[in-house]
Short mmCIF file of C-alpha atoms in Angstrom, two decimals:
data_model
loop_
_atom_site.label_atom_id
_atom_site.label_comp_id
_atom_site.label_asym_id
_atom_site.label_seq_id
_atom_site.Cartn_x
_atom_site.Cartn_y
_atom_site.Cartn_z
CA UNK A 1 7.69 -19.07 -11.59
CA UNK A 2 7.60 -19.24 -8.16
CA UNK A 3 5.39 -22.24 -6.36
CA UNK A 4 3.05 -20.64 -3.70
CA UNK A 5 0.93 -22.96 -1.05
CA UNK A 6 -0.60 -22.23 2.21
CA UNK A 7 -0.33 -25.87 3.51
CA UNK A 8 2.01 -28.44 3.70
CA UNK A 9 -0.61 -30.67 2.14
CA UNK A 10 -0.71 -28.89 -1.66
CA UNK A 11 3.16 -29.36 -1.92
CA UNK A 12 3.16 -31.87 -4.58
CA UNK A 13 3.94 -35.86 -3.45
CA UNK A 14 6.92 -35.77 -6.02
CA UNK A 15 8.01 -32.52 -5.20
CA UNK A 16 11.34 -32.82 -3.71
CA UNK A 17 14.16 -33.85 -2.28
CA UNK A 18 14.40 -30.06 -1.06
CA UNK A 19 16.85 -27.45 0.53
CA UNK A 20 14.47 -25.42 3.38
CA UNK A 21 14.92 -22.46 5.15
CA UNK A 22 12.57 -21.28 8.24
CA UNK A 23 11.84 -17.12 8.94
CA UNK A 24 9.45 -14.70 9.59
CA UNK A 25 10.95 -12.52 6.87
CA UNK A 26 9.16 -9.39 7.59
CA UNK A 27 11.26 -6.96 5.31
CA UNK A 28 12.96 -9.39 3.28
CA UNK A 29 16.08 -7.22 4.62
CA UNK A 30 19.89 -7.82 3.56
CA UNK A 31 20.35 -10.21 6.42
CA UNK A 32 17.14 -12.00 5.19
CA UNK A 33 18.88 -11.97 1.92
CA UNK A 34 22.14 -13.64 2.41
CA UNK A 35 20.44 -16.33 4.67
CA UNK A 36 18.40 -16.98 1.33
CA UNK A 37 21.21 -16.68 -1.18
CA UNK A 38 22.91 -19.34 0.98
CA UNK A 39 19.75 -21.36 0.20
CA UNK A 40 19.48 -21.04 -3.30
CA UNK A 41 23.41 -21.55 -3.45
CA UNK A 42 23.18 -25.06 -1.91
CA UNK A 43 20.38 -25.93 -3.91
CA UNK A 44 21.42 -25.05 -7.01
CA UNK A 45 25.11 -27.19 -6.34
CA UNK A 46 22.52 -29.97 -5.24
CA UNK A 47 20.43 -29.53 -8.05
CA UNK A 48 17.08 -29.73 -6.50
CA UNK A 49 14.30 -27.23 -5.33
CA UNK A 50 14.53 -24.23 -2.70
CA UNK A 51 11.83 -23.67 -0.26
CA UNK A 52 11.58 -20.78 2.28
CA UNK A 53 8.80 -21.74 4.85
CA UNK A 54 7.62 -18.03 6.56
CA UNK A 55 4.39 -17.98 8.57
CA UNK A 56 0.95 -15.54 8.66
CA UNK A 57 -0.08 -13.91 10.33
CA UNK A 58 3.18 -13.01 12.29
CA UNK A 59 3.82 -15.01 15.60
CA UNK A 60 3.93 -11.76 17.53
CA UNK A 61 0.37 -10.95 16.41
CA UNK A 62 -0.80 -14.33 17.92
CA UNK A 63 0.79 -14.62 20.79
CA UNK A 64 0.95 -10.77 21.72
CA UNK A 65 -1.28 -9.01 19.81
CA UNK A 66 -2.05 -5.43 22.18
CA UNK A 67 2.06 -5.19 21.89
CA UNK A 68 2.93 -6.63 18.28
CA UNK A 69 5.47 -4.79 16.17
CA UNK A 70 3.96 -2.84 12.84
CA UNK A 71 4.69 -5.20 10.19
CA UNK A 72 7.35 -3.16 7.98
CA UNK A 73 5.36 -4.96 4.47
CA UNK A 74 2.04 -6.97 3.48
CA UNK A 75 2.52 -10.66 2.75
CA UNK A 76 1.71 -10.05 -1.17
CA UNK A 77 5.23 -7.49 -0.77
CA UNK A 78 6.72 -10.41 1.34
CA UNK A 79 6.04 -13.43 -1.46
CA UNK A 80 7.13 -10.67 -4.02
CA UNK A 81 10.30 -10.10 -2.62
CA UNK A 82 10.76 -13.65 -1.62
CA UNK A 83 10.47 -14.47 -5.30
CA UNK A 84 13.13 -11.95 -6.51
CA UNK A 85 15.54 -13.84 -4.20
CA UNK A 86 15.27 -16.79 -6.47
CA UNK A 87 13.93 -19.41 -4.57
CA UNK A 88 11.76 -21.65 -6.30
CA UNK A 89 8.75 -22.33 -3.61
CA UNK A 90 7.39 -20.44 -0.38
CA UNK A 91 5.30 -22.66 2.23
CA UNK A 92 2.91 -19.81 3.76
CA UNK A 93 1.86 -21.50 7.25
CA UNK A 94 -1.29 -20.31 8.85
CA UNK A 95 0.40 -19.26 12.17
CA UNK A 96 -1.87 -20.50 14.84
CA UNK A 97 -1.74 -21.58 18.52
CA UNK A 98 -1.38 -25.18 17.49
CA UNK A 99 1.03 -25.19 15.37
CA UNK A 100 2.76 -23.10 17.86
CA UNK A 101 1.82 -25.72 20.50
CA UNK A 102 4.01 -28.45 18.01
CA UNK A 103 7.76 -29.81 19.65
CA UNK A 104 10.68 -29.30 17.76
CA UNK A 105 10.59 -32.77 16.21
CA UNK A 106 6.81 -32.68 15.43
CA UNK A 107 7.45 -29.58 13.63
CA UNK A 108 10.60 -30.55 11.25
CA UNK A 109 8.59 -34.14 11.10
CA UNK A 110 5.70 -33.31 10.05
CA UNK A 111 6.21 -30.12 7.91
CA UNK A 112 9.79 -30.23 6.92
CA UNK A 113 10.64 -33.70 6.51
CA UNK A 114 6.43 -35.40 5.58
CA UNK A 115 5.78 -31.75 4.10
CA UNK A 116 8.54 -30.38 2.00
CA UNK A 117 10.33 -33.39 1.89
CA UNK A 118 13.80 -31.61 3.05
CA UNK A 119 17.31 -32.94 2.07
CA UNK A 120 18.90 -29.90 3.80
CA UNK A 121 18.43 -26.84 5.72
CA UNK A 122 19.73 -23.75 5.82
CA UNK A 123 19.13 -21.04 8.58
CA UNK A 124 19.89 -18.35 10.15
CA UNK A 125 22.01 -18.18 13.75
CA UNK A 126 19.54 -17.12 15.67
CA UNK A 127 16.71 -19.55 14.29
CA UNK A 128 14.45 -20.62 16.93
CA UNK A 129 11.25 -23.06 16.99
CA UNK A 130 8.66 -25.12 18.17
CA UNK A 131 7.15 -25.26 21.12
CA UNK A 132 7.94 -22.09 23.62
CA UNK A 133 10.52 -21.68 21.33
CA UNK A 134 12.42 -24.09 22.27
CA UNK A 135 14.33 -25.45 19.42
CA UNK A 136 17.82 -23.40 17.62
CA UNK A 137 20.07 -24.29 15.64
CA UNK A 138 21.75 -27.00 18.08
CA UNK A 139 18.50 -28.55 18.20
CA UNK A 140 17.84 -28.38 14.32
CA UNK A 141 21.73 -30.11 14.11
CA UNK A 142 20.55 -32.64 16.40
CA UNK A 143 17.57 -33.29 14.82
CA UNK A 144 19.41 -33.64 11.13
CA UNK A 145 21.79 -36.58 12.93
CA UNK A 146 18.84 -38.05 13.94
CA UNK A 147 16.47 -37.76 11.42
CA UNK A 148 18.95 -37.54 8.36
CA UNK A 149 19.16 -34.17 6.74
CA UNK A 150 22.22 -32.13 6.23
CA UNK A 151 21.96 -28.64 7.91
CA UNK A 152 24.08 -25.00 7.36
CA UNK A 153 24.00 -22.40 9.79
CA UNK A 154 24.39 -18.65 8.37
CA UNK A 155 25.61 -15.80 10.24
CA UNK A 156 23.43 -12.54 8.86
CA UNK A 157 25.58 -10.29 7.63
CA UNK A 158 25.87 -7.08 9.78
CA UNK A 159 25.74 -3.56 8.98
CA UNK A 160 29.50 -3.84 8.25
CA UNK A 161 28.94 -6.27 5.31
CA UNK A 162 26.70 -2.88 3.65
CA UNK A 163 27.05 0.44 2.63
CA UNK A 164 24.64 1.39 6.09
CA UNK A 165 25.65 4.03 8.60
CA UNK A 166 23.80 4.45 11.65
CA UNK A 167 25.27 6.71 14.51
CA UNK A 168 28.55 5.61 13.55
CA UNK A 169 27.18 1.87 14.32
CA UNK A 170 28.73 0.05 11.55
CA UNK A 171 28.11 -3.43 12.97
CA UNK A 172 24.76 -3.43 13.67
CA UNK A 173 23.55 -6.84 12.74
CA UNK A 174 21.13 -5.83 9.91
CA UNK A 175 17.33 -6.32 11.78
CA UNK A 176 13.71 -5.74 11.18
CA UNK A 177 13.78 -4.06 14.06
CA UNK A 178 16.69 -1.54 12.96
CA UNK A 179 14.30 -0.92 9.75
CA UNK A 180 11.05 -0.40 11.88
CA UNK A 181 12.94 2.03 14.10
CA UNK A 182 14.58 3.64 10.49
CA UNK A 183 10.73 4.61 9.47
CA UNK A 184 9.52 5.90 12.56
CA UNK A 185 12.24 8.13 12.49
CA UNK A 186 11.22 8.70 9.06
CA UNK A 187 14.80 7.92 7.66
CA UNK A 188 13.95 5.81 4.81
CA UNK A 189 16.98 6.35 3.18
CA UNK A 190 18.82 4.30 6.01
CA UNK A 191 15.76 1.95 6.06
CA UNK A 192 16.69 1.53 2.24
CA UNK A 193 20.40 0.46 3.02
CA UNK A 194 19.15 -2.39 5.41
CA UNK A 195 16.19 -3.42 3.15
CA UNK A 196 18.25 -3.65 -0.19
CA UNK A 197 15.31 -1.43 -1.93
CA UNK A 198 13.09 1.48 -0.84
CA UNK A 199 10.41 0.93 1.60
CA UNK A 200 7.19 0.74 -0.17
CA UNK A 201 3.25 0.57 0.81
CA UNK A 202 0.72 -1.09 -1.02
CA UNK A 203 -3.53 -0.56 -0.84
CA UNK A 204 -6.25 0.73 -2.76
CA UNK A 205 -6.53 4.26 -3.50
CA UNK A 206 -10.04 5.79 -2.23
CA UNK A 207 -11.50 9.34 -2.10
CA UNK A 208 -10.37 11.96 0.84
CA UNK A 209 -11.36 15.49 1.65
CA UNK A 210 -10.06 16.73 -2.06
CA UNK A 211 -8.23 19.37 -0.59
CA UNK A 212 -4.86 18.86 -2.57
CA UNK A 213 -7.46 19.31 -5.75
CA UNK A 214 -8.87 22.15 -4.64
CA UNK A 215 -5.27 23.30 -3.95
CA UNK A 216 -4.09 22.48 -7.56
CA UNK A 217 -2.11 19.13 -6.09
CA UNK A 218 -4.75 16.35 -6.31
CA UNK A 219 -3.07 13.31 -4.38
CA UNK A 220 -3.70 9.64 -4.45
CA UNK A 221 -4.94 8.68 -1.24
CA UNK A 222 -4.10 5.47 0.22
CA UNK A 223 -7.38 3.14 2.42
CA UNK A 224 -6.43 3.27 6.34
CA UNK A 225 -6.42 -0.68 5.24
CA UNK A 226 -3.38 -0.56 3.51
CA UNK A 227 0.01 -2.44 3.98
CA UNK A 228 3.40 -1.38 4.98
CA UNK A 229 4.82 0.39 7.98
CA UNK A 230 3.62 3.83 7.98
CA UNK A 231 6.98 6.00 8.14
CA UNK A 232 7.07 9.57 10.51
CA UNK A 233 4.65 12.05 9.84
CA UNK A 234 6.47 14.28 6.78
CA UNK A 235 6.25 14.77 3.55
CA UNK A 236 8.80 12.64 1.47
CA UNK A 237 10.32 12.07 -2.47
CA UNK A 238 8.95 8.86 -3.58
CA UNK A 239 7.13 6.73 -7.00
CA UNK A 240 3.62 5.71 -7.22
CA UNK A 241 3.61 2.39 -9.14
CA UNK A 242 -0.12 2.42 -10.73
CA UNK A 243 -1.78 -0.91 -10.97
CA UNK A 244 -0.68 -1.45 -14.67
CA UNK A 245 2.55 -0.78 -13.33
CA UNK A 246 3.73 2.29 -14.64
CA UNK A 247 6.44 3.94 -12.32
CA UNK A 248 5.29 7.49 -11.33
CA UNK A 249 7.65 10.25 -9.37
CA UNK A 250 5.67 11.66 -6.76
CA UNK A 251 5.71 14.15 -3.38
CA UNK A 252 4.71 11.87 -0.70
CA UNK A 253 2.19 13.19 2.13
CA UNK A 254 2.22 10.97 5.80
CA UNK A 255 0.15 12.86 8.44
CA UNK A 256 -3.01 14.72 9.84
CA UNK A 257 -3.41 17.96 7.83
CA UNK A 258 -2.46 20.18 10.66
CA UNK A 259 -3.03 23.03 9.05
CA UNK A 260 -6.46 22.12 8.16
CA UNK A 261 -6.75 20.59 12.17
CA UNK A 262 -6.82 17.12 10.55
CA UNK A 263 -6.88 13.98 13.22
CA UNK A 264 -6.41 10.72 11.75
CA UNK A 265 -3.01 10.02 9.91
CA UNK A 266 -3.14 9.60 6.06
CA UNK A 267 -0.79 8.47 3.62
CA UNK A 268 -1.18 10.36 -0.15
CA UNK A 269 1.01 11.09 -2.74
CA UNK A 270 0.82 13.60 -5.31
CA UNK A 271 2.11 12.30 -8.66
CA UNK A 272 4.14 14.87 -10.39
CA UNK A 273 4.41 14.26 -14.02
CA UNK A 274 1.15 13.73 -14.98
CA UNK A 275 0.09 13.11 -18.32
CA UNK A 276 -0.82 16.33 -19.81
CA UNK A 277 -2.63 15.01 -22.63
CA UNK A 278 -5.37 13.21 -20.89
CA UNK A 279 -5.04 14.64 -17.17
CA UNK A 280 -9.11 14.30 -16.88
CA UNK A 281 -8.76 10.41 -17.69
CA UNK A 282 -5.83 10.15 -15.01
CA UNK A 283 -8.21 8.82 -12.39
CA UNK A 284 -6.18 6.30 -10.03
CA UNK A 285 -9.43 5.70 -7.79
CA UNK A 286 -10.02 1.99 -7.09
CA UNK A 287 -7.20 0.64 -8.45
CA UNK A 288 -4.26 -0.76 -6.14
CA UNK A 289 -1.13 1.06 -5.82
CA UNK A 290 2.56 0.81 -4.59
CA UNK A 291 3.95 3.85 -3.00
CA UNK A 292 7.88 4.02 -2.56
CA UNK A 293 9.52 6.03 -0.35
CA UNK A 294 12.91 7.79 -1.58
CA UNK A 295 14.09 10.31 0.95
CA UNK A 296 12.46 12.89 3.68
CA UNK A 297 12.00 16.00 2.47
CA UNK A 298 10.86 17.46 6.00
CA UNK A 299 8.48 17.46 8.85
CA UNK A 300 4.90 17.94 8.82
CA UNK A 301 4.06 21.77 9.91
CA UNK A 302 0.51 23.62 10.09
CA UNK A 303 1.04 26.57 8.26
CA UNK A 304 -0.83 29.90 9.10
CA UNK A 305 -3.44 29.37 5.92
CA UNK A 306 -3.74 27.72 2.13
CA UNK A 307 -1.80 30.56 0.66
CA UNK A 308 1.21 29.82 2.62
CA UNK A 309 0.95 25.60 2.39
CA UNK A 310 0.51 26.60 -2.02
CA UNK A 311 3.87 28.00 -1.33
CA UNK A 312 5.60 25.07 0.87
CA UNK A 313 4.25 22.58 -1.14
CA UNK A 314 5.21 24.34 -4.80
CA UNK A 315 8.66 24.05 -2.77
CA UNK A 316 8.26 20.68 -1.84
CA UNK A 317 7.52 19.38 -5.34
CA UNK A 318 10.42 20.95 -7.22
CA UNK A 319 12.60 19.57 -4.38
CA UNK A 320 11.27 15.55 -5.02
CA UNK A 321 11.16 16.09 -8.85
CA UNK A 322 15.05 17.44 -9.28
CA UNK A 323 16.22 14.61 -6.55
CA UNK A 324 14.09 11.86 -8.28
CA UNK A 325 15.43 12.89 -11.41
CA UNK A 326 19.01 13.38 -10.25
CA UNK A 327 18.68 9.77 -8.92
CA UNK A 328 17.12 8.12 -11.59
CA UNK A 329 18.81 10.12 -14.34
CA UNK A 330 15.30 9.96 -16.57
CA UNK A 331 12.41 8.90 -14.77
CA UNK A 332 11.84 4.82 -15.66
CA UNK A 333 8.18 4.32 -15.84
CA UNK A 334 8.82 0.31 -15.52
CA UNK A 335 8.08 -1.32 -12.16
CA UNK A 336 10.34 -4.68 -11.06
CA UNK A 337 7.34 -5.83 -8.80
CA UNK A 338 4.14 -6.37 -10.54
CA UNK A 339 1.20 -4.37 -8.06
CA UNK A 340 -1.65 -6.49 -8.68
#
């Protein structure tokens, strides 16, 4: 079980010695991965707790919050895959303008050292902190001497270290930023290769125009609320993970409609093996969902009328079902992240 608190003050007085790491983790990406393997690694040879300490809502959204980057997942996604890296504890802090406004020292002092009660740190090369940011990983080095705590810089493994091809860019250090630009390309097969694990999207599921029903494809239709980067307008081979979560192979709809002169975007998948038995009581409205992107398919395209989008999207569903099935071998209806 993995120890969740949103302040430094519910972390436990006899919790501790512990090994720390510092990141904004959005993605939980390879790079993200083997800075946290490093931490679990030292603190299993040290035999005490490890902590990651990430931050919400993103710094970016505080500080610069008309240009912020589209957060690639949710923070429930974030804590999930945090917790599959093994670490035993995640500090969520409440990113703020004060705690931004805290030095170097006031931060490891009060929340790393008084806080979490650190032995040891381990973090990333290009770690920065406090104030302006101000403090890296010279700084946190300095600060251990002084303050006595041991401290291991990682280098984050670059494309190289991966089975990730990007224009022929092989040592491209593995980035949020490469997986943001991945999706809005909508190549989330490459954004798969930096993540570890397909890109997924998680919200409620809530009524649209019920044109796929009327068109014999009813789709799941995820809130405008939801979480997750929203990948290129296309249609794409994916799994709906229901809220019990039970894995379901889907065709997976990002756009506008165009062909019925839709405006706002809208992400819905259609699941594809329904169960036949009890279609009627397959009602996913209301309930919470994961959606998982596999591969693109294609672009979104207005057609010239229904008859000819029946067609495409018969197409379309036969194409995700045999490369869902080729992939998976039989389709696994258990999830590894729980959805609710």
């Amino acid at each position: 079980m993995v120890h969740i608190w949103n302040d430094p003050t519910e972390v436990p007085k006899d919790f501790g010695p512990t090994v720390v790491t510092i990141g904004n983790f959005d993605g939980v990406h390879r790079g993200h991965q083997h800075v946290l393997a490093q931490l679990t690694t030292t603190a299993k040879r040290h035999n005490i707790p490890s902590v990651a300490v990430t931050f919400d809502p993103h710094p970016a959204q505080v500080h610069r919050p008309d240009s912020a980057p589209e957060l690639i997942m949710g923070l429930q996604d974030k804590l999930d895959a945090l917790g599959h890296t093994g670490v035993d504890a995640v500090l969520v802090m409440k990113y703020t303008l004060d705690l931004a406004a805290m030095t170097p020292l006031e931060f490891v002092r009060g929340i790393i050292l008084d806080g979490l009660h650190a032995a040891h740190l381990v973090v990333g090369h290009d770690l920065r902190f406090g104030a302006g940011n101000s403090g890296d990983v010279v700084t946190m080095q300095e600060l251990g001497d002084q303050l006595g705590f041991g401290v291991t810089v990682v280098n984050e493994y670059g494309a190289g270290g991966f089975p990730v091809h990007h224009d022929g860019d092989s040592d491209r250090r593995c980035s949020s930023t490469w997986v943001r630009e991945a999706l809005s390309e909508g190549d989330v097969a490459t954004a798969a290769a930096v993540l570890g694990r397909p890109h997924r999207m998680r919200g409620e599921v809530v009524h649209g125009a019920a044109r796929g029903r009327d068109l014999g494809f009813p789709t799941a239709n995820l809130s405008h609320d939801s979480t997750g980067y929203v990948p290129a307008d296309g249609i794409y081979a994916g799994w709906l993970i229901d809220q019990a979560g039970t894995r379901w192979p889907a065709a997976i709809s990002v756009g506008s409609n165009p062909t019925f002169d839709g405006v706002s975007r809208q992400v819905e998948a259609h699941v594809i093996d329904r169960p036949e038995e009890n279609v009627e009581d397959f009602d996913l409205y209301g309930q919470h969902v994961v959606i998982e992107f596999t591969q693109r398919l294609r672009g979104m395209v207005a057609y010239r009328g229904p008859e000819a989008l029946v067609e495409q999207m018969c197409l379309d569903v036969a194409q995700a079902h045999e490369l869902l099935t080729r992939r998976q071998g039989h389709f696994d209806n258990t999830a590894d992240v729980p959805v609710n």
